[in-house]
PDB file of C-alpha atoms in Angstrom:
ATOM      1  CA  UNK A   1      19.785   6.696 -14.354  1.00 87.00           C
ATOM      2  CA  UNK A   2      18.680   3.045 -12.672  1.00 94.00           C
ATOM      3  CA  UNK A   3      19.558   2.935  -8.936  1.00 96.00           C
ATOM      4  CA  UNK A   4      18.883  -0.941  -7.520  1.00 98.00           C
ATOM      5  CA  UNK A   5      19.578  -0.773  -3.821  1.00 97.00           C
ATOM      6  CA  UNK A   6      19.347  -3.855  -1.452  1.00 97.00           C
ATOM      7  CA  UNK A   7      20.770  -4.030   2.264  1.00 97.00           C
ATOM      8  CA  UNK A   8      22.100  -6.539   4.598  1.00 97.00           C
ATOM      9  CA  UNK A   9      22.321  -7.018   8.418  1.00 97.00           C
ATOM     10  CA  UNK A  10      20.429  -5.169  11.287  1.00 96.00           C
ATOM     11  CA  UNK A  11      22.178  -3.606  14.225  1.00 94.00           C
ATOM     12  CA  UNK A  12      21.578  -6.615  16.609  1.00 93.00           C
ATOM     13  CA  UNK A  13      23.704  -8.472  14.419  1.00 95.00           C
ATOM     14  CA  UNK A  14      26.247  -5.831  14.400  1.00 95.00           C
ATOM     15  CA  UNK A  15      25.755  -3.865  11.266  1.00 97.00           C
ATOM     16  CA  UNK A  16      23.416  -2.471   8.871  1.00 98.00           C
ATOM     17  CA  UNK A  17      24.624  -1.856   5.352  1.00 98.00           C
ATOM     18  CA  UNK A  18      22.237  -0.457   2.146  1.00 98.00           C
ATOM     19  CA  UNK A  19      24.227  -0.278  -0.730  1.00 98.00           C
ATOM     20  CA  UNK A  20      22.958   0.915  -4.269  1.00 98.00           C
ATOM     21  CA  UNK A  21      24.437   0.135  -7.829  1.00 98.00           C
ATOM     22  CA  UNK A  22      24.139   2.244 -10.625  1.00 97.00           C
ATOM     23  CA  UNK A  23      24.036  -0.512 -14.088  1.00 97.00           C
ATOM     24  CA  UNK A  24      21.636  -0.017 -16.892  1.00 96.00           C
ATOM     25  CA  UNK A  25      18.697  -3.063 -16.777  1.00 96.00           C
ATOM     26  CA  UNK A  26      20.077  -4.885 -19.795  1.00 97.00           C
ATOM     27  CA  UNK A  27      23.850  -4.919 -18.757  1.00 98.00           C
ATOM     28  CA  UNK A  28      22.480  -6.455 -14.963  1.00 98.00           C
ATOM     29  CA  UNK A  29      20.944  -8.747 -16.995  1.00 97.00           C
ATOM     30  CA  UNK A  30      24.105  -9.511 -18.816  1.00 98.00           C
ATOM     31  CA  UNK A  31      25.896  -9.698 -15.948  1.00 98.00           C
ATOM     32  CA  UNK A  32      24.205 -12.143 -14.069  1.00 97.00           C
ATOM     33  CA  UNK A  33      23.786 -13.934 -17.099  1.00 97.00           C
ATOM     34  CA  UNK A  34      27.484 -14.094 -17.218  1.00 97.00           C
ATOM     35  CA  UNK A  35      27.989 -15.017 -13.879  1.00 97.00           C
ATOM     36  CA  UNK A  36      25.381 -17.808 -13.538  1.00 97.00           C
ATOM     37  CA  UNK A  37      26.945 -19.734 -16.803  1.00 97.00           C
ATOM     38  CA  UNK A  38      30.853 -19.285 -15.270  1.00 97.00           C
ATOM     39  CA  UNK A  39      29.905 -20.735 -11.728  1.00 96.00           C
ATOM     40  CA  UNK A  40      26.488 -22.586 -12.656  1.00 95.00           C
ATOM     41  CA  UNK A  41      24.091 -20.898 -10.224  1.00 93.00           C
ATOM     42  CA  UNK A  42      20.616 -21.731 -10.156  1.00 91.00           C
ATOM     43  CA  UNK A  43      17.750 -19.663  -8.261  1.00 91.00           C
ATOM     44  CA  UNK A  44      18.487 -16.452  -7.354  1.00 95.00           C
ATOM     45  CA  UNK A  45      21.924 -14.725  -6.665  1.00 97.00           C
ATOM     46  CA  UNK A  46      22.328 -13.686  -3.031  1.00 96.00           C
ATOM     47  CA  UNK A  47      25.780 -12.786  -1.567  1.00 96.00           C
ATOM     48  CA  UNK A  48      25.405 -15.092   1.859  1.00 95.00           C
ATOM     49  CA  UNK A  49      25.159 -18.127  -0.839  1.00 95.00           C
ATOM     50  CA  UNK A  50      28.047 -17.757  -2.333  1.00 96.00           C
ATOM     51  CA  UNK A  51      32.356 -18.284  -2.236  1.00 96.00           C
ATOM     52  CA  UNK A  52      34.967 -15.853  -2.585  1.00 98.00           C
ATOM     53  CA  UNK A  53      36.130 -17.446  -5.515  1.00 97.00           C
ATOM     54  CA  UNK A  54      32.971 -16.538  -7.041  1.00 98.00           C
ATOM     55  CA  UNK A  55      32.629 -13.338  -4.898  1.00 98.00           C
ATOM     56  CA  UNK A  56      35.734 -12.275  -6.643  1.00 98.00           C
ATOM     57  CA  UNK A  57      34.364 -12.996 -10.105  1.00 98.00           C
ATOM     58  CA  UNK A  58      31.548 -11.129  -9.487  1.00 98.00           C
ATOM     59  CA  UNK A  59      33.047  -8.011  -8.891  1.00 98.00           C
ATOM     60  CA  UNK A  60      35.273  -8.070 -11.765  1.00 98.00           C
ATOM     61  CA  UNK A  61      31.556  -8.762 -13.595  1.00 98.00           C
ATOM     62  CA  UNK A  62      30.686  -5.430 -11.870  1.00 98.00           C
ATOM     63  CA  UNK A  63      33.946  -3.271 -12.988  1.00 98.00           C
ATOM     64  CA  UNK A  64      33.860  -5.274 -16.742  1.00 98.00           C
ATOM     65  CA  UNK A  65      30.037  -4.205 -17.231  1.00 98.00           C
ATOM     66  CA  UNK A  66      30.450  -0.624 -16.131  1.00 96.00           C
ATOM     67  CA  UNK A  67      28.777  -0.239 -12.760  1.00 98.00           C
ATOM     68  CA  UNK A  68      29.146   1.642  -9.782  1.00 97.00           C
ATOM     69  CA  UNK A  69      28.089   0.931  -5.741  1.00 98.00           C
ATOM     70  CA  UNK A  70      28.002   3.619  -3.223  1.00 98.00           C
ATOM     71  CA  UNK A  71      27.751   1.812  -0.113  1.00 98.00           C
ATOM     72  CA  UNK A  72      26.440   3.030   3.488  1.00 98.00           C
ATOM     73  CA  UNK A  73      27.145   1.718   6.720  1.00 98.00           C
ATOM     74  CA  UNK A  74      26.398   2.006  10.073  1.00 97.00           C
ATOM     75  CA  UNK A  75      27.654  -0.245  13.075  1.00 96.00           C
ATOM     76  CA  UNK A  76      26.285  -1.790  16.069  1.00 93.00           C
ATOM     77  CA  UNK A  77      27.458   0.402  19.292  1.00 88.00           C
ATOM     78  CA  UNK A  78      27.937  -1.462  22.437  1.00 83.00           C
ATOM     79  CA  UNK A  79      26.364   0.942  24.483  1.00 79.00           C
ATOM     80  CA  UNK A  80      23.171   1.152  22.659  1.00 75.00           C
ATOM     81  CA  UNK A  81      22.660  -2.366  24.170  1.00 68.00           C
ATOM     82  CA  UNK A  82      18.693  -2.339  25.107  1.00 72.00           C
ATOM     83  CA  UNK A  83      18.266   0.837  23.717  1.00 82.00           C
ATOM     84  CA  UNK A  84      19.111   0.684  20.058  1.00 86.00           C
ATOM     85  CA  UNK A  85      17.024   2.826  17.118  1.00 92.00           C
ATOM     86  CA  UNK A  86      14.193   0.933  15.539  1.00 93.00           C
ATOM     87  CA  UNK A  87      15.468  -0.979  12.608  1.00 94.00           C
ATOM     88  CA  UNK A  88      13.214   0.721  10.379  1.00 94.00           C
ATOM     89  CA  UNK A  89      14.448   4.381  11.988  1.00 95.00           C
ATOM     90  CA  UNK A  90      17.988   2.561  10.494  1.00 96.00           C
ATOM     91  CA  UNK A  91      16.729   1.209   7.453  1.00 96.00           C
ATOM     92  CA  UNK A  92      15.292   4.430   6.392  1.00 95.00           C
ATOM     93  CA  UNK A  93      18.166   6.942   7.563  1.00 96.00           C
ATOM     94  CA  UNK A  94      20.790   4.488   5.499  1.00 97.00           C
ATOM     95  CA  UNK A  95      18.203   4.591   2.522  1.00 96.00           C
ATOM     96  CA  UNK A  96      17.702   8.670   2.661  1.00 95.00           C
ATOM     97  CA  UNK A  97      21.332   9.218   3.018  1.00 96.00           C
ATOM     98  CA  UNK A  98      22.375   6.998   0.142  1.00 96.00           C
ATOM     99  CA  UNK A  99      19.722   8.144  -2.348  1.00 94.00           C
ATOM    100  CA  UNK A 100      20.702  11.496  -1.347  1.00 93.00           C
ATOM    101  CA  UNK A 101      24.190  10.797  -2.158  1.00 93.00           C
ATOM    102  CA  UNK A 102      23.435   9.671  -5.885  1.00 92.00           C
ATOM    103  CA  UNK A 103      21.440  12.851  -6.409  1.00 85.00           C
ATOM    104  CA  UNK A 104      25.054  15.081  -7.615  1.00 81.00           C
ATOM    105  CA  UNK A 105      25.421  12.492 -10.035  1.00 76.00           C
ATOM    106  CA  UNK A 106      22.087  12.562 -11.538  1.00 66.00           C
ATOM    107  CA  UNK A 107      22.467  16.548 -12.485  1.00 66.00           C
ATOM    108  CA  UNK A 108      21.826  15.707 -16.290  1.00 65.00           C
ATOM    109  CA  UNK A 109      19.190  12.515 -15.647  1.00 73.00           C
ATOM    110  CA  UNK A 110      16.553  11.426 -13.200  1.00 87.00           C
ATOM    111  CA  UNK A 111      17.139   8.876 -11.112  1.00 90.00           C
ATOM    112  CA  UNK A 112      15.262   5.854 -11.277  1.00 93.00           C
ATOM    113  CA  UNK A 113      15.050   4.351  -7.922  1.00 95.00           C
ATOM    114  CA  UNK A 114      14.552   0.101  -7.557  1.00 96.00           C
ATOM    115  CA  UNK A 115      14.448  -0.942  -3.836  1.00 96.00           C
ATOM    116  CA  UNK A 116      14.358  -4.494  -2.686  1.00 95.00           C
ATOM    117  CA  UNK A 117      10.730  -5.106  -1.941  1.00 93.00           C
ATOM    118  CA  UNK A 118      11.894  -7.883   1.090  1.00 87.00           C
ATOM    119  CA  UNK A 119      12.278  -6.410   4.265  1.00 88.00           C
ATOM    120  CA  UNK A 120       8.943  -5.231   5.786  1.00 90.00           C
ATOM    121  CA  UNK A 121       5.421  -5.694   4.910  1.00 90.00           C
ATOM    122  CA  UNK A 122       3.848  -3.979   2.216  1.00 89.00           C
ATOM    123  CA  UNK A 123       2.223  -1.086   3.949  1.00 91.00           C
ATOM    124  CA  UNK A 124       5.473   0.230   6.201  1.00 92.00           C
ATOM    125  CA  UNK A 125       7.671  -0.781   2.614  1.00 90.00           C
ATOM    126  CA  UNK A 126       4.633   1.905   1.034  1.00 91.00           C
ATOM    127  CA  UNK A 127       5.499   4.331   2.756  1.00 93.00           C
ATOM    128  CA  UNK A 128       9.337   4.149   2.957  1.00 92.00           C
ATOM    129  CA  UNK A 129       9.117   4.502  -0.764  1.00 91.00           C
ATOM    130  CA  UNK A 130       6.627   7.517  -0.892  1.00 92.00           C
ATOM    131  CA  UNK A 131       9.442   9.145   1.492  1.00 92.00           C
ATOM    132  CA  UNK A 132      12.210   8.251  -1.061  1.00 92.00           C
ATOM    133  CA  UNK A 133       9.774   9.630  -4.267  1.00 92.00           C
ATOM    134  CA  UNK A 134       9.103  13.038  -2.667  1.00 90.00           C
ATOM    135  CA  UNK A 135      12.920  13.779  -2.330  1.00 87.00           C
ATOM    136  CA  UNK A 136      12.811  12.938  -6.045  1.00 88.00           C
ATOM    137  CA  UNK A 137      10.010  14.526  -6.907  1.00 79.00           C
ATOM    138  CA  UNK A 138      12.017  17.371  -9.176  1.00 78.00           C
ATOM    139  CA  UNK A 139      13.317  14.323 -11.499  1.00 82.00           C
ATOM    140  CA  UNK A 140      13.096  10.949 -10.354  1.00 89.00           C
ATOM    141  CA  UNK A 141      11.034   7.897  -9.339  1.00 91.00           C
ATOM    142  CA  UNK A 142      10.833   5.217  -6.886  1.00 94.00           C
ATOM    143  CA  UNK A 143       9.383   1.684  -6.607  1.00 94.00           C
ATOM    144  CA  UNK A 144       9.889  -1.404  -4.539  1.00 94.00           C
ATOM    145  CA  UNK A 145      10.685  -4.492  -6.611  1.00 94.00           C
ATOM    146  CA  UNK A 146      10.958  -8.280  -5.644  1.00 94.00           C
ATOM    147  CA  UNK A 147      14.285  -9.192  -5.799  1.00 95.00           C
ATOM    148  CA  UNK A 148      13.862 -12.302  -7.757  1.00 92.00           C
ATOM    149  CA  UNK A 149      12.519 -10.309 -10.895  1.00 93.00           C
ATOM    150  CA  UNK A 150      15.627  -7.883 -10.848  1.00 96.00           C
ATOM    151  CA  UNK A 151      18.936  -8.410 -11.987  1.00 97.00           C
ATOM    152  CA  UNK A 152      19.823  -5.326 -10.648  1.00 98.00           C
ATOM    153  CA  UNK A 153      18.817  -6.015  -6.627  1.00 98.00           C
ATOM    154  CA  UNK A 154      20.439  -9.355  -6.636  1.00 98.00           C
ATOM    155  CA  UNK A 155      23.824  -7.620  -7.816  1.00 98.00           C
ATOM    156  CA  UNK A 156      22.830  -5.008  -4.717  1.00 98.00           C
ATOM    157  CA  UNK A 157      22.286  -7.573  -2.717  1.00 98.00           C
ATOM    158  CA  UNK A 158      25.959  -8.936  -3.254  1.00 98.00           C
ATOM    159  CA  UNK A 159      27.573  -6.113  -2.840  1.00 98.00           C
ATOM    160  CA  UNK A 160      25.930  -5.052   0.297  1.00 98.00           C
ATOM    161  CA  UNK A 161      26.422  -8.407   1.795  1.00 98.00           C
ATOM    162  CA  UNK A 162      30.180  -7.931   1.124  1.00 98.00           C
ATOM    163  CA  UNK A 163      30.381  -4.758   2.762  1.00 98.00           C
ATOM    164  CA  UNK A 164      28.033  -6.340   5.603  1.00 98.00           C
ATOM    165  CA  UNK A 165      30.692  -9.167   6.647  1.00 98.00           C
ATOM    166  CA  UNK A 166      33.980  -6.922   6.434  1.00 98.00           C
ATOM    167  CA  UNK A 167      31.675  -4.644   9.039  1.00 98.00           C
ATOM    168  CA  UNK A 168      31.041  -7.330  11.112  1.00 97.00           C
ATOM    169  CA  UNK A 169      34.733  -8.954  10.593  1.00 97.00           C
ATOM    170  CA  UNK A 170      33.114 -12.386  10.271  1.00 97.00           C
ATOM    171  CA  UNK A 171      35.738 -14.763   9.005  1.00 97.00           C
ATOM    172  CA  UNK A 172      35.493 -14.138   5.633  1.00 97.00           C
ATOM    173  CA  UNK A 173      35.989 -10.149   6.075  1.00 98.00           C
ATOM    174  CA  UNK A 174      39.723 -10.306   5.672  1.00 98.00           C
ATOM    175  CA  UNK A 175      39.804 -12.115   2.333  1.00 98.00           C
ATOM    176  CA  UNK A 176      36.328  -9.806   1.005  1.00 98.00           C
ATOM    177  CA  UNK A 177      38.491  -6.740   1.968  1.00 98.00           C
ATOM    178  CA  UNK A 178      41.163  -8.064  -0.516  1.00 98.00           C
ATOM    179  CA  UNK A 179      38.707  -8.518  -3.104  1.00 98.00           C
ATOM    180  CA  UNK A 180      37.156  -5.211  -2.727  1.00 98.00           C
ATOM    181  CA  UNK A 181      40.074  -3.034  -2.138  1.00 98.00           C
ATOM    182  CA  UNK A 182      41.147  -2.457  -5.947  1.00 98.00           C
ATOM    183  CA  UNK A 183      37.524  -1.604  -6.640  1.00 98.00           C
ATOM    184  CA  UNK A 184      37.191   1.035  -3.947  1.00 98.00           C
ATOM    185  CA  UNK A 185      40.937   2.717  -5.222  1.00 98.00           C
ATOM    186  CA  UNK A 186      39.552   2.920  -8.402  1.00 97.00           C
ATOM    187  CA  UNK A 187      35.815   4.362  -7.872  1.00 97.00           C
ATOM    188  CA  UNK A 188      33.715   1.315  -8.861  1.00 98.00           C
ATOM    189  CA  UNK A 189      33.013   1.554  -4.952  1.00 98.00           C
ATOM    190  CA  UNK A 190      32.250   4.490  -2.502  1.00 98.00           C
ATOM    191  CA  UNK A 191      31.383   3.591   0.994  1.00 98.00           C
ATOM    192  CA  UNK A 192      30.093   6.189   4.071  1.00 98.00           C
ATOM    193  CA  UNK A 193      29.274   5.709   7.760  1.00 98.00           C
ATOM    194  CA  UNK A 194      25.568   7.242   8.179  1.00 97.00           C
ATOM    195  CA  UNK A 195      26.049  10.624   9.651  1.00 96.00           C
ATOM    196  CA  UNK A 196      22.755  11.385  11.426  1.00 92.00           C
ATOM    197  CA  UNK A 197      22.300   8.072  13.552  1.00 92.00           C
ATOM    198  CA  UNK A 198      18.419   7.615  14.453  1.00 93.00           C
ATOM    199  CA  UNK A 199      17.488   8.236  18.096  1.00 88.00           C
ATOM    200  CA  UNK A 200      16.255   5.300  20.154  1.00 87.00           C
ATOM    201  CA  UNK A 201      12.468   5.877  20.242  1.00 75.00           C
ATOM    202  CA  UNK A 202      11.034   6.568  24.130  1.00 69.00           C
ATOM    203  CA  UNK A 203       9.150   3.103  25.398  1.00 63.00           C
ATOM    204  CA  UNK A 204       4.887   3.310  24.943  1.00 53.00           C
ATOM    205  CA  UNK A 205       3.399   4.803  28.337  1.00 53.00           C
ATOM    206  CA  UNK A 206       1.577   1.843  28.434  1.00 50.00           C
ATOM    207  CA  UNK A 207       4.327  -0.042  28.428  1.00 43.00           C
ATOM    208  CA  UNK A 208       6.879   1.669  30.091  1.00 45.00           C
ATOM    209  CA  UNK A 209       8.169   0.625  33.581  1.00 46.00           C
ATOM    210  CA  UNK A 210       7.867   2.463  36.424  1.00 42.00           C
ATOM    211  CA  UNK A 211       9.709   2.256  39.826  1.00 39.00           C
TER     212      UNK A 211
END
């Protein structure tokens, strides 16, 4: 069972968002196969490049070629200001939570974990993904993955970036919340808030002020 999870945003920008799509590798293929001859993309798909025309499109592409998105979110809080968690503290709580969260539905198959290899350095990205492969250790795998070789990310990356904008009500949010909505009634998406939000960590001694 193929997982492909990409985020978008980081809490000084008002939101984090880590969303992961369940789609077999050949139908991701197909789909952005699909959606690159319809609007004539080139490079690679990311959801801040494109429309809502074509935003639209794409997520009937997602419902037509049978995939799913669970989606998790967590918002800036104005009183964290100057002492919000680290975003990797965020990065990995949204990650554990949504992994966690396609476990159920993996009873009868192991998941197969793809995570977007863009967001930190190799080593810290390393070790995030060890984190992720012990919780599947029973039946599973993980393994970070450049974005530009998977079909599957970019179509993560899409849907997170949706999510990412209605969370931040940028302009576009009311319009993306019109294109999403029949999706989330039906099932092709499930969003959640994160539910354990990371502590801020305590400032270096060396670096801490004193009065």
């Amino acid at each position: 069972m193929p997982i492909y999870i990409d985020e978008s945003g980081s809490l000084p920008a008002g939101a984090m968002i880590m969303a992961g799509v369940e789609i077999e590798a050949d139908a991701a293929d197909r789909l952005l196969a699909r959606f690159r001859a319809v609007v004539g993309l080139r490079g690679e798909l990311k959801g801040s490049r494109i429309g809502l025309v074509e935003r639209a499109f794409f997520f009937e592409l997602l419902d037509r070629f049978d995939a799913r998105a669970k989606v998790c979110i967590i918002r800036a809080d104005p009183q964290d200001a100057g002492r919000r968690p680290e975003d990797l503290d965020v990065y990995a709580a949204l990650l554990t939570q949504l992994v966690d969260e396609w476990r159920p539905d993996a009873e009868e198959d192991c998941l197969q974990v793809f995570i977007d290899a863009g967001r930190y350095d190799t080593l810290v990205l390393e070790s995030v993904r060890h984190d992720i492969a012990n919780r599947l250790a029973r039946c599973g795998s993980a393994q970070m993955i450049d974005s530009r070789r998977s079909a599957g990310v970019q179509i993560a990356d899409v849907v997170a970036n949706s999510f990412y904008n209605i969370a931040i009500r940028s302009g576009r949010s009311a319009r993306i919340e019109t294109i999403v909505e029949p999706f989330l009634a039906g099932g092709v998406l499930q969003t959640s808030d994160l539910r354990h939000r990371p502590a801020p960590r305590a400032p270096h001694p060396v670096t801490a002020r004193h009065d």
